[in-house]
Amino acid sequence: MEPELEIMALPSEETLEFLNKVDTWIIKEHRDRDNKIVFTFSKDVPGEIVELFLKIRDKIDLPLSEEFHVES
């Protein structure tokens, strides 16, 4: 009997974009009361990165909170 192969789903385009462009600007993360991820971005994060995050966050394959922070 041959072993079963496990097939992994490909991440969404938005998840890949998040990992390639947005993730490098995140300096901290924690979980909120609903166990969703809350990110803190570096204080020098470009505005277009925050805009991109806001545009794609609902389509990212992670349990993300609506809340996020930019370091002060």
Protein backbone atom coordinates (compact mmCIF):
# COMPACT_ATOMS: atom_id res chain seq x y z
CA MET A 1 0.00 0.00 0.00
CA GLU A 2 1.42 3.37 -1.02
CA PRO A 3 1.46 6.26 1.47
CA GLU A 4 -1.14 8.98 0.90
CA LEU A 5 0.09 12.27 -0.47
CA GLU A 6 -1.11 15.38 1.24
CA ILE A 7 -2.12 18.16 -1.12
CA MET A 8 -1.61 21.70 0.13
CA ALA A 9 -3.78 24.53 -1.13
CA LEU A 10 -2.02 27.43 -2.78
CA PRO A 11 -2.23 30.72 -0.88
CA SER A 12 -4.42 33.43 -2.34
CA GLU A 13 -2.92 36.18 -4.47
CA GLU A 14 -3.61 38.64 -1.64
CA THR A 15 -1.81 36.44 0.89
CA LEU A 16 1.25 36.29 -1.36
CA GLU A 17 1.13 40.06 -1.85
CA PHE A 18 0.89 40.49 1.93
CA LEU A 19 3.89 38.24 2.51
CA ASN A 20 5.97 39.89 -0.22
CA LYS A 21 5.17 43.56 0.40
CA VAL A 22 3.48 44.17 3.77
CA ASP A 23 4.92 41.62 6.20
CA THR A 24 8.40 43.19 6.24
CA TRP A 25 6.90 46.35 7.79
CA ILE A 26 5.31 44.51 10.73
CA ILE A 27 7.33 44.73 13.93
CA LYS A 28 4.90 43.12 16.38
CA GLU A 29 1.76 41.07 16.48
CA HIS A 30 -0.58 39.83 19.18
CA ARG A 31 -3.98 38.18 19.44
CA ASP A 32 -7.12 40.04 20.49
CA ARG A 33 -10.01 38.68 22.60
CA ASP A 34 -11.44 36.92 19.55
CA ASN A 35 -8.07 35.26 18.89
CA LYS A 36 -7.55 37.37 15.76
CA ILE A 37 -4.15 38.80 14.84
CA VAL A 38 -3.46 42.49 15.51
CA PHE A 39 -0.38 43.89 13.76
CA THR A 40 1.86 46.81 14.72
CA PHE A 41 3.65 48.41 11.80
CA SER A 42 7.01 50.17 11.93
CA LYS A 43 6.75 53.93 12.43
CA ASP A 44 8.36 54.54 9.03
CA VAL A 45 5.90 52.33 7.10
CA PRO A 46 5.00 54.03 3.80
CA GLY A 47 1.38 55.10 3.46
CA GLU A 48 0.96 53.00 0.32
CA ILE A 49 1.83 49.86 2.32
CA VAL A 50 -0.89 50.64 4.89
CA GLU A 51 -3.32 51.35 2.03
CA LEU A 52 -2.42 48.03 0.41
CA PHE A 53 -2.93 46.21 3.73
CA LEU A 54 -6.37 47.81 4.16
CA LYS A 55 -7.29 46.88 0.60
CA ILE A 56 -6.31 43.20 0.84
CA ARG A 57 -6.69 42.25 4.52
CA ASP A 58 -10.19 40.76 4.13
CA LYS A 59 -8.83 38.39 1.48
CA ILE A 60 -5.71 37.26 3.36
CA ASP A 61 -5.73 33.64 4.52
CA LEU A 62 -5.17 34.59 8.17
CA PRO A 63 -7.56 35.41 11.03
CA LEU A 64 -6.91 39.17 11.07
CA SER A 65 -8.48 41.74 13.36
CA GLU A 66 -9.91 44.95 11.98
CA GLU A 67 -7.57 46.67 14.45
CA PHE A 68 -3.92 47.49 13.65
CA HIS A 69 -1.36 50.00 14.92
CA VAL A 70 1.53 52.06 13.62
CA GLU A 71 4.43 52.47 16.04
CA SER A 72 4.64 56.00 17.44
